[in-house]
Amino acid sequence: MEYEIRNALPLSLLPSIGQLARPGLHAAAPVEAAHSWAVGPRGASMRKREVALAGEPGAPAVKEEQFVTALARGLEVLQAFRPGEHRLGNQELARRTGLPKPTISRLTYTLASLGFLSYERDTASYRLSIRALSLGFSALGGFAVRDVARPYMQKLADETGVSVALGARDGPGMIYIEHCRGDSPLHIGIEVGSHISLATSAMGRAYLVALPSPERTLLLDALAQKGGRGSLRKSVETAESDYEAHGFVLSLGDWKPGVNAVGVPLVLGSGPLSFSLNCGGPAGLLPPELLRDSVGPKLAAIAAAIRKDMNLQSA
């Protein structure tokens, strides 16, 4: 059976989808929102923002005469909403996007008029509407790999008692697009739509090691603009060594103290068809030896099974 995998834009709207799908739950871990993905200071001009986006691996070449700055700024506003935050005012939106407050006022008015934001008079703030969230649902629905991966992921989650997740890159981080839980009462508070670090998480490292060298170099150079060039390179080199030796990568308290995880790449094609899987949880439930001897090989086997089910050769 052949599967069609569409790259249906805004993954960065998925944090709020996680809240909608599972009321009362939100990401307890620090979030790296896609709206911060820019090379340069927070208040950099939109022109610099355009250059940064155009320079991402796999991004199409930008023809300046076709680039609609107003549209880009409107999407920037939508991307400013994070998990656990139901309302934002114009002042906070201006701070997060680096756009002037008068510009933000016009953008939020327009987005509200079109039904993508809802305005609440009592708090003079905005929240994402169902219409905006539907874009994220459309993005999720375009990933047939979720349906193929879910049974394998849930089986491993049941065996380990912890979480197994499927993610894709979104800006400077990875975003969860599928998540299965085990029966352990101890969980790390991550849901579909949550963002985690590229450099320190097992999911992010697995994504990085699978990138072609030129794309990986370009992405690492962009990430290094935010600092930590030396530690970033070292973590990727360690991940590459682990992957070559074992077929998976590890994060032992690097993403968050007390949390261990293993990750494997799931490459179904180029660009938006590059995913990664992880299995992570409290270090007490996932000691390094268990990850290396049991969970890591099982996760690598799951990636191979998914590729086979989707009529792709094993990696």
PDB file of C-alpha atoms in Angstrom:
ATOM      1  CA  MET A   1       0.000   0.000   0.000  1.00  0.00           C
ATOM      2  CA  GLU A   2       1.356   3.415  -0.905  1.00  0.00           C
ATOM      3  CA  TYR A   3       1.079   6.346   1.488  1.00  0.00           C
ATOM      4  CA  GLU A   4       0.879  10.013   0.654  1.00  0.00           C
ATOM      5  CA  ILE A   5       2.596  12.319   3.143  1.00  0.00           C
ATOM      6  CA  ARG A   6       1.727  15.975   2.730  1.00  0.00           C
ATOM      7  CA  ASN A   7       3.635  18.871   4.226  1.00  0.00           C
ATOM      8  CA  ALA A   8       0.556  20.857   5.247  1.00  0.00           C
ATOM      9  CA  LEU A   9       2.003  23.938   6.955  1.00  0.00           C
ATOM     10  CA  PRO A  10       1.719  25.336  10.256  1.00  0.00           C
ATOM     11  CA  LEU A  11       3.082  22.776  12.678  1.00  0.00           C
ATOM     12  CA  SER A  12       3.770  25.580  15.112  1.00  0.00           C
ATOM     13  CA  LEU A  13       0.025  25.891  15.727  1.00  0.00           C
ATOM     14  CA  LEU A  14       0.025  22.393  17.204  1.00  0.00           C
ATOM     15  CA  PRO A  15       0.860  23.372  20.823  1.00  0.00           C
ATOM     16  CA  SER A  16      -2.664  24.649  21.274  1.00  0.00           C
ATOM     17  CA  ILE A  17      -4.025  21.601  19.495  1.00  0.00           C
ATOM     18  CA  GLY A  18      -2.486  19.474  22.232  1.00  0.00           C
ATOM     19  CA  GLN A  19      -4.547  21.406  24.752  1.00  0.00           C
ATOM     20  CA  LEU A  20      -7.715  21.082  22.701  1.00  0.00           C
ATOM     21  CA  ALA A  21      -7.306  17.351  22.173  1.00  0.00           C
ATOM     22  CA  ARG A  22      -6.614  16.623  25.842  1.00  0.00           C
ATOM     23  CA  PRO A  23      -8.296  19.247  28.032  1.00  0.00           C
ATOM     24  CA  GLY A  24      -6.452  20.169  31.198  1.00  0.00           C
ATOM     25  CA  LEU A  25      -3.095  18.904  29.970  1.00  0.00           C
ATOM     26  CA  HIS A  26      -0.246  21.030  28.748  1.00  0.00           C
ATOM     27  CA  ALA A  27       3.487  20.799  28.354  1.00  0.00           C
ATOM     28  CA  ALA A  28       5.171  21.121  31.732  1.00  0.00           C
ATOM     29  CA  ALA A  29       8.624  21.247  30.222  1.00  0.00           C
ATOM     30  CA  PRO A  30      10.282  24.377  28.853  1.00  0.00           C
ATOM     31  CA  VAL A  31       9.071  25.128  25.349  1.00  0.00           C
ATOM     32  CA  GLU A  32      11.142  26.349  22.432  1.00  0.00           C
ATOM     33  CA  ALA A  33       8.512  28.063  20.335  1.00  0.00           C
ATOM     34  CA  ALA A  34       9.035  28.314  16.608  1.00  0.00           C
ATOM     35  CA  HIS A  35       8.469  32.057  16.670  1.00  0.00           C
ATOM     36  CA  SER A  36      11.959  32.579  18.104  1.00  0.00           C
ATOM     37  CA  TRP A  37      13.637  31.060  15.054  1.00  0.00           C
ATOM     38  CA  ALA A  38      15.591  33.914  13.590  1.00  0.00           C
ATOM     39  CA  VAL A  39      19.252  34.692  13.114  1.00  0.00           C
ATOM     40  CA  GLY A  40      20.033  37.856  14.977  1.00  0.00           C
ATOM     41  CA  PRO A  41      18.613  39.852  17.881  1.00  0.00           C
ATOM     42  CA  ARG A  42      14.959  39.759  18.868  1.00  0.00           C
ATOM     43  CA  GLY A  43      14.245  43.146  17.407  1.00  0.00           C
ATOM     44  CA  ALA A  44      15.824  42.366  14.062  1.00  0.00           C
ATOM     45  CA  SER A  45      14.071  43.716  10.999  1.00  0.00           C
ATOM     46  CA  MET A  46      11.652  41.639   8.980  1.00  0.00           C
ATOM     47  CA  ARG A  47      14.242  41.605   6.206  1.00  0.00           C
ATOM     48  CA  LYS A  48      16.635  39.705   8.473  1.00  0.00           C
ATOM     49  CA  ARG A  49      13.779  37.423   9.423  1.00  0.00           C
ATOM     50  CA  GLU A  50      13.179  36.658   5.747  1.00  0.00           C
ATOM     51  CA  VAL A  51      16.845  35.806   5.228  1.00  0.00           C
ATOM     52  CA  ALA A  52      16.855  33.501   8.240  1.00  0.00           C
ATOM     53  CA  LEU A  53      13.831  31.588   7.034  1.00  0.00           C
ATOM     54  CA  ALA A  54      15.162  31.335   3.527  1.00  0.00           C
ATOM     55  CA  GLY A  55      18.402  29.852   4.819  1.00  0.00           C
ATOM     56  CA  GLU A  56      16.804  26.864   6.530  1.00  0.00           C
ATOM     57  CA  PRO A  57      17.724  23.468   5.085  1.00  0.00           C
ATOM     58  CA  GLY A  58      15.170  22.381   2.533  1.00  0.00           C
ATOM     59  CA  ALA A  59      13.565  25.809   2.290  1.00  0.00           C
ATOM     60  CA  PRO A  60      12.790  27.036  -1.218  1.00  0.00           C
ATOM     61  CA  ALA A  61      14.732  29.961  -2.620  1.00  0.00           C
ATOM     62  CA  VAL A  62      12.986  33.206  -1.749  1.00  0.00           C
ATOM     63  CA  LYS A  63      12.171  35.590  -4.587  1.00  0.00           C
ATOM     64  CA  GLU A  64      12.009  38.945  -2.860  1.00  0.00           C
ATOM     65  CA  GLU A  65       9.440  40.383  -5.252  1.00  0.00           C
ATOM     66  CA  GLN A  66       7.078  37.496  -4.370  1.00  0.00           C
ATOM     67  CA  PHE A  67       7.592  37.573  -0.591  1.00  0.00           C
ATOM     68  CA  VAL A  68       4.551  39.051   1.190  1.00  0.00           C
ATOM     69  CA  THR A  69       5.862  40.656   4.359  1.00  0.00           C
ATOM     70  CA  ALA A  70       2.409  41.347   5.780  1.00  0.00           C
ATOM     71  CA  LEU A  71       1.498  37.667   5.525  1.00  0.00           C
ATOM     72  CA  ALA A  72       4.771  36.665   7.184  1.00  0.00           C
ATOM     73  CA  ARG A  73       4.063  39.038  10.048  1.00  0.00           C
ATOM     74  CA  GLY A  74       0.559  37.670  10.496  1.00  0.00           C
ATOM     75  CA  LEU A  75       1.893  34.128  10.742  1.00  0.00           C
ATOM     76  CA  GLU A  76       4.476  35.394  13.225  1.00  0.00           C
ATOM     77  CA  VAL A  77       1.647  36.525  15.483  1.00  0.00           C
ATOM     78  CA  LEU A  78      -0.083  33.139  15.318  1.00  0.00           C
ATOM     79  CA  GLN A  79       3.187  31.382  16.134  1.00  0.00           C
ATOM     80  CA  ALA A  80       3.649  33.461  19.286  1.00  0.00           C
ATOM     81  CA  PHE A  81       1.039  31.449  21.217  1.00  0.00           C
ATOM     82  CA  ARG A  82       2.555  28.734  23.400  1.00  0.00           C
ATOM     83  CA  PRO A  83       1.250  25.693  25.297  1.00  0.00           C
ATOM     84  CA  GLY A  84      -0.534  26.559  28.515  1.00  0.00           C
ATOM     85  CA  GLU A  85      -1.182  30.147  27.447  1.00  0.00           C
ATOM     86  CA  HIS A  86      -4.771  30.840  26.527  1.00  0.00           C
ATOM     87  CA  ARG A  87      -4.628  34.627  26.045  1.00  0.00           C
ATOM     88  CA  LEU A  88      -2.069  37.190  24.906  1.00  0.00           C
ATOM     89  CA  GLY A  89      -2.363  40.961  24.685  1.00  0.00           C
ATOM     90  CA  ASN A  90      -0.891  43.194  22.005  1.00  0.00           C
ATOM     91  CA  GLN A  91       1.965  44.309  24.234  1.00  0.00           C
ATOM     92  CA  GLU A  92       3.138  40.746  24.874  1.00  0.00           C
ATOM     93  CA  LEU A  93       2.726  39.843  21.209  1.00  0.00           C
ATOM     94  CA  ALA A  94       4.866  42.832  20.263  1.00  0.00           C
ATOM     95  CA  ARG A  95       7.551  41.734  22.713  1.00  0.00           C
ATOM     96  CA  ARG A  96       7.625  38.177  21.418  1.00  0.00           C
ATOM     97  CA  THR A  97       7.637  38.979  17.729  1.00  0.00           C
ATOM     98  CA  GLY A  98       9.825  42.085  17.841  1.00  0.00           C
ATOM     99  CA  LEU A  99       7.224  43.961  15.785  1.00  0.00           C
ATOM    100  CA  PRO A 100       6.032  47.496  16.661  1.00  0.00           C
ATOM    101  CA  LYS A 101       2.873  47.608  18.758  1.00  0.00           C
ATOM    102  CA  PRO A 102       0.912  49.634  16.137  1.00  0.00           C
ATOM    103  CA  THR A 103       1.724  46.901  13.614  1.00  0.00           C
ATOM    104  CA  ILE A 104       0.630  44.222  16.073  1.00  0.00           C
ATOM    105  CA  SER A 105      -2.653  46.062  16.660  1.00  0.00           C
ATOM    106  CA  ARG A 106      -3.434  46.043  12.948  1.00  0.00           C
ATOM    107  CA  LEU A 107      -2.452  42.409  12.572  1.00  0.00           C
ATOM    108  CA  THR A 108      -4.502  41.154  15.524  1.00  0.00           C
ATOM    109  CA  TYR A 109      -7.509  43.189  14.363  1.00  0.00           C
ATOM    110  CA  THR A 110      -7.231  41.633  10.896  1.00  0.00           C
ATOM    111  CA  LEU A 111      -6.707  38.097  12.206  1.00  0.00           C
ATOM    112  CA  ALA A 112      -9.704  38.507  14.526  1.00  0.00           C
ATOM    113  CA  SER A 113     -11.820  39.839  11.663  1.00  0.00           C
ATOM    114  CA  LEU A 114     -10.912  36.759   9.611  1.00  0.00           C
ATOM    115  CA  GLY A 115     -11.740  34.423  12.491  1.00  0.00           C
ATOM    116  CA  PHE A 116      -8.220  33.199  13.305  1.00  0.00           C
ATOM    117  CA  LEU A 117      -8.122  35.019  16.661  1.00  0.00           C
ATOM    118  CA  SER A 118     -10.859  35.627  19.215  1.00  0.00           C
ATOM    119  CA  TYR A 119     -10.869  38.912  21.143  1.00  0.00           C
ATOM    120  CA  GLU A 120     -11.885  39.009  24.808  1.00  0.00           C
ATOM    121  CA  ARG A 121     -12.963  42.460  25.919  1.00  0.00           C
ATOM    122  CA  ASP A 122     -12.711  41.769  29.662  1.00  0.00           C
ATOM    123  CA  THR A 123      -8.967  41.117  29.436  1.00  0.00           C
ATOM    124  CA  ALA A 124      -8.210  43.068  26.231  1.00  0.00           C
ATOM    125  CA  SER A 125      -6.439  39.988  24.926  1.00  0.00           C
ATOM    126  CA  TYR A 126      -6.596  37.462  22.118  1.00  0.00           C
ATOM    127  CA  ARG A 127      -6.649  33.688  21.916  1.00  0.00           C
ATOM    128  CA  LEU A 128      -6.378  31.272  19.004  1.00  0.00           C
ATOM    129  CA  SER A 129      -9.752  30.366  17.556  1.00  0.00           C
ATOM    130  CA  ILE A 130     -10.955  26.982  16.354  1.00  0.00           C
ATOM    131  CA  ARG A 131     -10.382  28.197  12.806  1.00  0.00           C
ATOM    132  CA  ALA A 132      -6.687  28.695  13.531  1.00  0.00           C
ATOM    133  CA  LEU A 133      -6.448  25.343  15.261  1.00  0.00           C
ATOM    134  CA  SER A 134      -7.996  23.659  12.230  1.00  0.00           C
ATOM    135  CA  LEU A 135      -4.828  24.508  10.288  1.00  0.00           C
ATOM    136  CA  GLY A 136      -2.825  22.458  12.753  1.00  0.00           C
ATOM    137  CA  PHE A 137      -5.289  19.600  12.565  1.00  0.00           C
ATOM    138  CA  SER A 138      -4.899  19.671   8.784  1.00  0.00           C
ATOM    139  CA  ALA A 139      -1.135  19.417   9.205  1.00  0.00           C
ATOM    140  CA  LEU A 140      -1.470  16.417  11.500  1.00  0.00           C
ATOM    141  CA  GLY A 141      -3.931  14.754   9.155  1.00  0.00           C
ATOM    142  CA  GLY A 142      -1.395  15.037   6.343  1.00  0.00           C
ATOM    143  CA  PHE A 143       1.124  12.781   8.098  1.00  0.00           C
ATOM    144  CA  ALA A 144       0.086   9.225   7.246  1.00  0.00           C
ATOM    145  CA  VAL A 145       3.208   8.049   9.063  1.00  0.00           C
ATOM    146  CA  ARG A 146       1.392   8.708  12.362  1.00  0.00           C
ATOM    147  CA  ASP A 147      -1.178   6.027  11.608  1.00  0.00           C
ATOM    148  CA  VAL A 148       1.499   3.523  10.634  1.00  0.00           C
ATOM    149  CA  ALA A 149       3.748   4.294  13.609  1.00  0.00           C
ATOM    150  CA  ARG A 150       1.131   4.432  16.374  1.00  0.00           C
ATOM    151  CA  PRO A 151       0.664   0.665  16.993  1.00  0.00           C
ATOM    152  CA  TYR A 152       4.422   0.081  17.175  1.00  0.00           C
ATOM    153  CA  MET A 153       4.881   3.071  19.460  1.00  0.00           C
ATOM    154  CA  GLN A 154       2.099   2.033  21.819  1.00  0.00           C
ATOM    155  CA  LYS A 155       3.504  -1.500  22.092  1.00  0.00           C
ATOM    156  CA  LEU A 156       6.893  -0.169  23.197  1.00  0.00           C
ATOM    157  CA  ALA A 157       5.227   2.311  25.563  1.00  0.00           C
ATOM    158  CA  ASP A 158       3.307  -0.565  27.161  1.00  0.00           C
ATOM    159  CA  GLU A 159       6.479  -2.640  27.497  1.00  0.00           C
ATOM    160  CA  THR A 160       8.547   0.142  29.068  1.00  0.00           C
ATOM    161  CA  GLY A 161       5.824   1.988  30.966  1.00  0.00           C
ATOM    162  CA  VAL A 162       7.084   5.338  29.654  1.00  0.00           C
ATOM    163  CA  SER A 163       6.486   7.609  26.658  1.00  0.00           C
ATOM    164  CA  VAL A 164       7.248   6.995  23.009  1.00  0.00           C
ATOM    165  CA  ALA A 165       6.951   9.869  20.568  1.00  0.00           C
ATOM    166  CA  LEU A 166       7.244  10.753  16.893  1.00  0.00           C
ATOM    167  CA  GLY A 167       8.497  14.210  15.987  1.00  0.00           C
ATOM    168  CA  ALA A 168       9.378  16.501  13.120  1.00  0.00           C
ATOM    169  CA  ARG A 169      11.555  19.576  12.984  1.00  0.00           C
ATOM    170  CA  ASP A 170       9.870  22.935  13.496  1.00  0.00           C
ATOM    171  CA  GLY A 171      12.277  25.896  13.404  1.00  0.00           C
ATOM    172  CA  PRO A 172      15.014  25.527  16.041  1.00  0.00           C
ATOM    173  CA  GLY A 173      13.410  22.538  17.760  1.00  0.00           C
ATOM    174  CA  MET A 174      11.433  19.346  17.345  1.00  0.00           C
ATOM    175  CA  ILE A 175       7.652  19.201  17.636  1.00  0.00           C
ATOM    176  CA  TYR A 176       5.722  16.149  18.827  1.00  0.00           C
ATOM    177  CA  ILE A 177       3.251  14.982  16.171  1.00  0.00           C
ATOM    178  CA  GLU A 178       2.352  11.667  17.833  1.00  0.00           C
ATOM    179  CA  HIS A 179       2.706  10.485  21.418  1.00  0.00           C
ATOM    180  CA  CYS A 180       1.948   7.191  23.186  1.00  0.00           C
ATOM    181  CA  ARG A 181       2.032   6.701  26.945  1.00  0.00           C
ATOM    182  CA  GLY A 182       2.879   3.706  29.076  1.00  0.00           C
ATOM    183  CA  ASP A 183       1.214   2.864  32.363  1.00  0.00           C
ATOM    184  CA  SER A 184       3.777   4.480  34.660  1.00  0.00           C
ATOM    185  CA  PRO A 185       2.329   7.334  36.751  1.00  0.00           C
ATOM    186  CA  LEU A 186       5.589   9.221  36.215  1.00  0.00           C
ATOM    187  CA  HIS A 187       5.545  11.280  33.010  1.00  0.00           C
ATOM    188  CA  ILE A 188       7.480  14.306  31.789  1.00  0.00           C
ATOM    189  CA  GLY A 189       4.475  16.432  30.785  1.00  0.00           C
ATOM    190  CA  ILE A 190       4.924  16.396  27.004  1.00  0.00           C
ATOM    191  CA  GLU A 191       1.961  16.224  24.635  1.00  0.00           C
ATOM    192  CA  VAL A 192       1.356  16.419  20.885  1.00  0.00           C
ATOM    193  CA  GLY A 193       2.339  19.925  19.801  1.00  0.00           C
ATOM    194  CA  SER A 194       5.063  20.401  22.418  1.00  0.00           C
ATOM    195  CA  HIS A 195       8.491  21.567  21.333  1.00  0.00           C
ATOM    196  CA  ILE A 196      11.811  20.215  22.585  1.00  0.00           C
ATOM    197  CA  SER A 197      15.425  21.113  21.877  1.00  0.00           C
ATOM    198  CA  LEU A 198      17.235  19.940  18.763  1.00  0.00           C
ATOM    199  CA  ALA A 199      20.650  19.886  20.393  1.00  0.00           C
ATOM    200  CA  THR A 200      19.963  18.304  23.788  1.00  0.00           C
ATOM    201  CA  SER A 201      17.043  15.923  23.219  1.00  0.00           C
ATOM    202  CA  ALA A 202      17.352  12.389  21.868  1.00  0.00           C
ATOM    203  CA  MET A 203      14.675  13.174  19.295  1.00  0.00           C
ATOM    204  CA  GLY A 204      16.550  16.237  18.067  1.00  0.00           C
ATOM    205  CA  ARG A 205      19.907  14.497  17.967  1.00  0.00           C
ATOM    206  CA  ALA A 206      18.430  11.624  15.990  1.00  0.00           C
ATOM    207  CA  TYR A 207      17.090  14.115  13.469  1.00  0.00           C
ATOM    208  CA  LEU A 208      20.477  15.837  13.206  1.00  0.00           C
ATOM    209  CA  VAL A 209      22.554  12.697  12.624  1.00  0.00           C
ATOM    210  CA  ALA A 210      20.330  11.689   9.711  1.00  0.00           C
ATOM    211  CA  LEU A 211      20.697  14.988   7.866  1.00  0.00           C
ATOM    212  CA  PRO A 212      23.045  15.148   4.868  1.00  0.00           C
ATOM    213  CA  SER A 213      26.280  16.812   5.946  1.00  0.00           C
ATOM    214  CA  PRO A 214      25.738  20.130   4.070  1.00  0.00           C
ATOM    215  CA  GLU A 215      22.242  20.564   5.538  1.00  0.00           C
ATOM    216  CA  ARG A 216      23.423  19.639   9.031  1.00  0.00           C
ATOM    217  CA  THR A 217      26.266  22.159   8.844  1.00  0.00           C
ATOM    218  CA  LEU A 218      23.901  24.918   7.695  1.00  0.00           C
ATOM    219  CA  LEU A 219      21.433  24.147  10.484  1.00  0.00           C
ATOM    220  CA  LEU A 220      24.111  23.936  13.181  1.00  0.00           C
ATOM    221  CA  ASP A 221      25.588  27.258  12.074  1.00  0.00           C
ATOM    222  CA  ALA A 222      22.167  28.872  12.397  1.00  0.00           C
ATOM    223  CA  LEU A 223      21.572  27.314  15.827  1.00  0.00           C
ATOM    224  CA  ALA A 224      25.031  28.400  16.977  1.00  0.00           C
ATOM    225  CA  GLN A 225      24.014  32.029  16.455  1.00  0.00           C
ATOM    226  CA  LYS A 226      22.106  31.643  19.708  1.00  0.00           C
ATOM    227  CA  GLY A 227      25.298  30.620  21.544  1.00  0.00           C
ATOM    228  CA  GLY A 228      26.983  27.436  22.719  1.00  0.00           C
ATOM    229  CA  ARG A 229      28.722  26.606  19.446  1.00  0.00           C
ATOM    230  CA  GLY A 230      31.329  24.378  21.154  1.00  0.00           C
ATOM    231  CA  SER A 231      28.900  22.364  23.269  1.00  0.00           C
ATOM    232  CA  LEU A 232      26.534  22.035  20.317  1.00  0.00           C
ATOM    233  CA  ARG A 233      29.216  20.582  18.067  1.00  0.00           C
ATOM    234  CA  LYS A 234      30.377  18.227  20.804  1.00  0.00           C
ATOM    235  CA  SER A 235      26.881  16.886  21.468  1.00  0.00           C
ATOM    236  CA  VAL A 236      26.318  16.246  17.765  1.00  0.00           C
ATOM    237  CA  GLU A 237      29.678  14.510  17.404  1.00  0.00           C
ATOM    238  CA  THR A 238      28.814  12.248  20.344  1.00  0.00           C
ATOM    239  CA  ALA A 239      25.424  11.512  18.798  1.00  0.00           C
ATOM    240  CA  GLU A 240      27.038  10.654  15.455  1.00  0.00           C
ATOM    241  CA  SER A 241      29.427   8.265  17.210  1.00  0.00           C
ATOM    242  CA  ASP A 242      26.578   6.575  19.105  1.00  0.00           C
ATOM    243  CA  TYR A 243      24.495   6.243  15.959  1.00  0.00           C
ATOM    244  CA  GLU A 244      27.324   4.722  13.940  1.00  0.00           C
ATOM    245  CA  ALA A 245      28.077   2.227  16.710  1.00  0.00           C
ATOM    246  CA  HIS A 246      24.582   1.298  17.873  1.00  0.00           C
ATOM    247  CA  GLY A 247      21.980   2.648  15.435  1.00  0.00           C
ATOM    248  CA  PHE A 248      20.484   5.056  17.995  1.00  0.00           C
ATOM    249  CA  VAL A 249      21.420   8.150  20.010  1.00  0.00           C
ATOM    250  CA  LEU A 250      21.098   8.971  23.711  1.00  0.00           C
ATOM    251  CA  SER A 251      20.261  11.932  25.896  1.00  0.00           C
ATOM    252  CA  LEU A 252      21.143  11.197  29.528  1.00  0.00           C
ATOM    253  CA  GLY A 253      19.916  14.159  31.531  1.00  0.00           C
ATOM    254  CA  ASP A 254      21.057  16.566  28.810  1.00  0.00           C
ATOM    255  CA  TRP A 255      17.617  17.850  27.822  1.00  0.00           C
ATOM    256  CA  LYS A 256      16.297  17.950  31.359  1.00  0.00           C
ATOM    257  CA  PRO A 257      17.971  16.723  34.582  1.00  0.00           C
ATOM    258  CA  GLY A 258      16.594  13.384  35.665  1.00  0.00           C
ATOM    259  CA  VAL A 259      15.217  12.504  32.222  1.00  0.00           C
ATOM    260  CA  ASN A 260      16.855   9.888  30.005  1.00  0.00           C
ATOM    261  CA  ALA A 261      15.873   9.084  26.424  1.00  0.00           C
ATOM    262  CA  VAL A 262      16.914   7.226  23.314  1.00  0.00           C
ATOM    263  CA  GLY A 263      16.210   8.383  19.760  1.00  0.00           C
ATOM    264  CA  VAL A 264      16.354   7.054  16.209  1.00  0.00           C
ATOM    265  CA  PRO A 265      15.863   8.837  12.882  1.00  0.00           C
ATOM    266  CA  LEU A 266      12.924   7.942  10.653  1.00  0.00           C
ATOM    267  CA  VAL A 267      13.777   9.193   7.180  1.00  0.00           C
ATOM    268  CA  LEU A 268      11.008   8.674   4.645  1.00  0.00           C
ATOM    269  CA  GLY A 269      12.344  11.192   2.135  1.00  0.00           C
ATOM    270  CA  SER A 270      13.956  14.614   2.125  1.00  0.00           C
ATOM    271  CA  GLY A 271      12.940  17.823   3.875  1.00  0.00           C
ATOM    272  CA  PRO A 272       9.495  17.477   5.468  1.00  0.00           C
ATOM    273  CA  LEU A 273       9.676  13.674   5.215  1.00  0.00           C
ATOM    274  CA  SER A 274      12.407  13.482   7.871  1.00  0.00           C
ATOM    275  CA  PHE A 275      11.161  12.469  11.309  1.00  0.00           C
ATOM    276  CA  SER A 276      12.570  10.891  14.441  1.00  0.00           C
ATOM    277  CA  LEU A 277      11.328   8.643  17.229  1.00  0.00           C
ATOM    278  CA  ASN A 278      12.190   8.734  20.894  1.00  0.00           C
ATOM    279  CA  CYS A 279      11.465   6.819  24.061  1.00  0.00           C
ATOM    280  CA  GLY A 280      12.039   8.787  27.235  1.00  0.00           C
ATOM    281  CA  GLY A 281      11.134   9.140  30.862  1.00  0.00           C
ATOM    282  CA  PRO A 282      12.478   9.412  34.399  1.00  0.00           C
ATOM    283  CA  ALA A 283      16.059   8.189  34.752  1.00  0.00           C
ATOM    284  CA  GLY A 284      14.963   5.773  37.465  1.00  0.00           C
ATOM    285  CA  LEU A 285      12.797   3.926  34.945  1.00  0.00           C
ATOM    286  CA  LEU A 286      15.229   4.256  32.038  1.00  0.00           C
ATOM    287  CA  PRO A 287      18.803   3.761  33.258  1.00  0.00           C
ATOM    288  CA  PRO A 288      21.524   4.033  30.575  1.00  0.00           C
ATOM    289  CA  GLU A 289      22.134   0.281  30.432  1.00  0.00           C
ATOM    290  CA  LEU A 290      18.441  -0.423  29.758  1.00  0.00           C
ATOM    291  CA  LEU A 291      18.405   2.151  26.956  1.00  0.00           C
ATOM    292  CA  ARG A 292      21.539   0.713  25.364  1.00  0.00           C
ATOM    293  CA  ASP A 293      20.756  -2.984  25.762  1.00  0.00           C
ATOM    294  CA  SER A 294      17.004  -3.126  25.203  1.00  0.00           C
ATOM    295  CA  VAL A 295      15.031   0.027  24.441  1.00  0.00           C
ATOM    296  CA  GLY A 296      17.421   1.461  21.841  1.00  0.00           C
ATOM    297  CA  PRO A 297      17.505  -1.679  19.664  1.00  0.00           C
ATOM    298  CA  LYS A 298      13.708  -2.023  19.917  1.00  0.00           C
ATOM    299  CA  LEU A 299      13.207   1.596  18.831  1.00  0.00           C
ATOM    300  CA  ALA A 300      15.567   1.091  15.875  1.00  0.00           C
ATOM    301  CA  ALA A 301      13.576  -1.994  14.898  1.00  0.00           C
ATOM    302  CA  ILE A 302      10.352   0.044  15.044  1.00  0.00           C
ATOM    303  CA  ALA A 303      11.811   2.622  12.637  1.00  0.00           C
ATOM    304  CA  ALA A 304      12.761  -0.176  10.226  1.00  0.00           C
ATOM    305  CA  ALA A 305       9.280  -1.729  10.508  1.00  0.00           C
ATOM    306  CA  ILE A 306       7.591   1.600   9.750  1.00  0.00           C
ATOM    307  CA  ARG A 307       9.726   2.106   6.672  1.00  0.00           C
ATOM    308  CA  LYS A 308       8.923  -1.427   5.514  1.00  0.00           C
ATOM    309  CA  ASP A 309       5.190  -0.912   6.046  1.00  0.00           C
ATOM    310  CA  MET A 310       5.376   2.249   3.961  1.00  0.00           C
ATOM    311  CA  ASN A 311       7.105   0.365   1.132  1.00  0.00           C
ATOM    312  CA  LEU A 312      10.478   1.918   1.783  1.00  0.00           C
ATOM    313  CA  GLN A 313      13.742   0.042   1.984  1.00  0.00           C
ATOM    314  CA  SER A 314      15.335  -0.336   5.369  1.00  0.00           C
ATOM    315  CA  ALA A 315      17.813   2.383   6.320  1.00  0.00           C
TER     316      ALA A 315
END
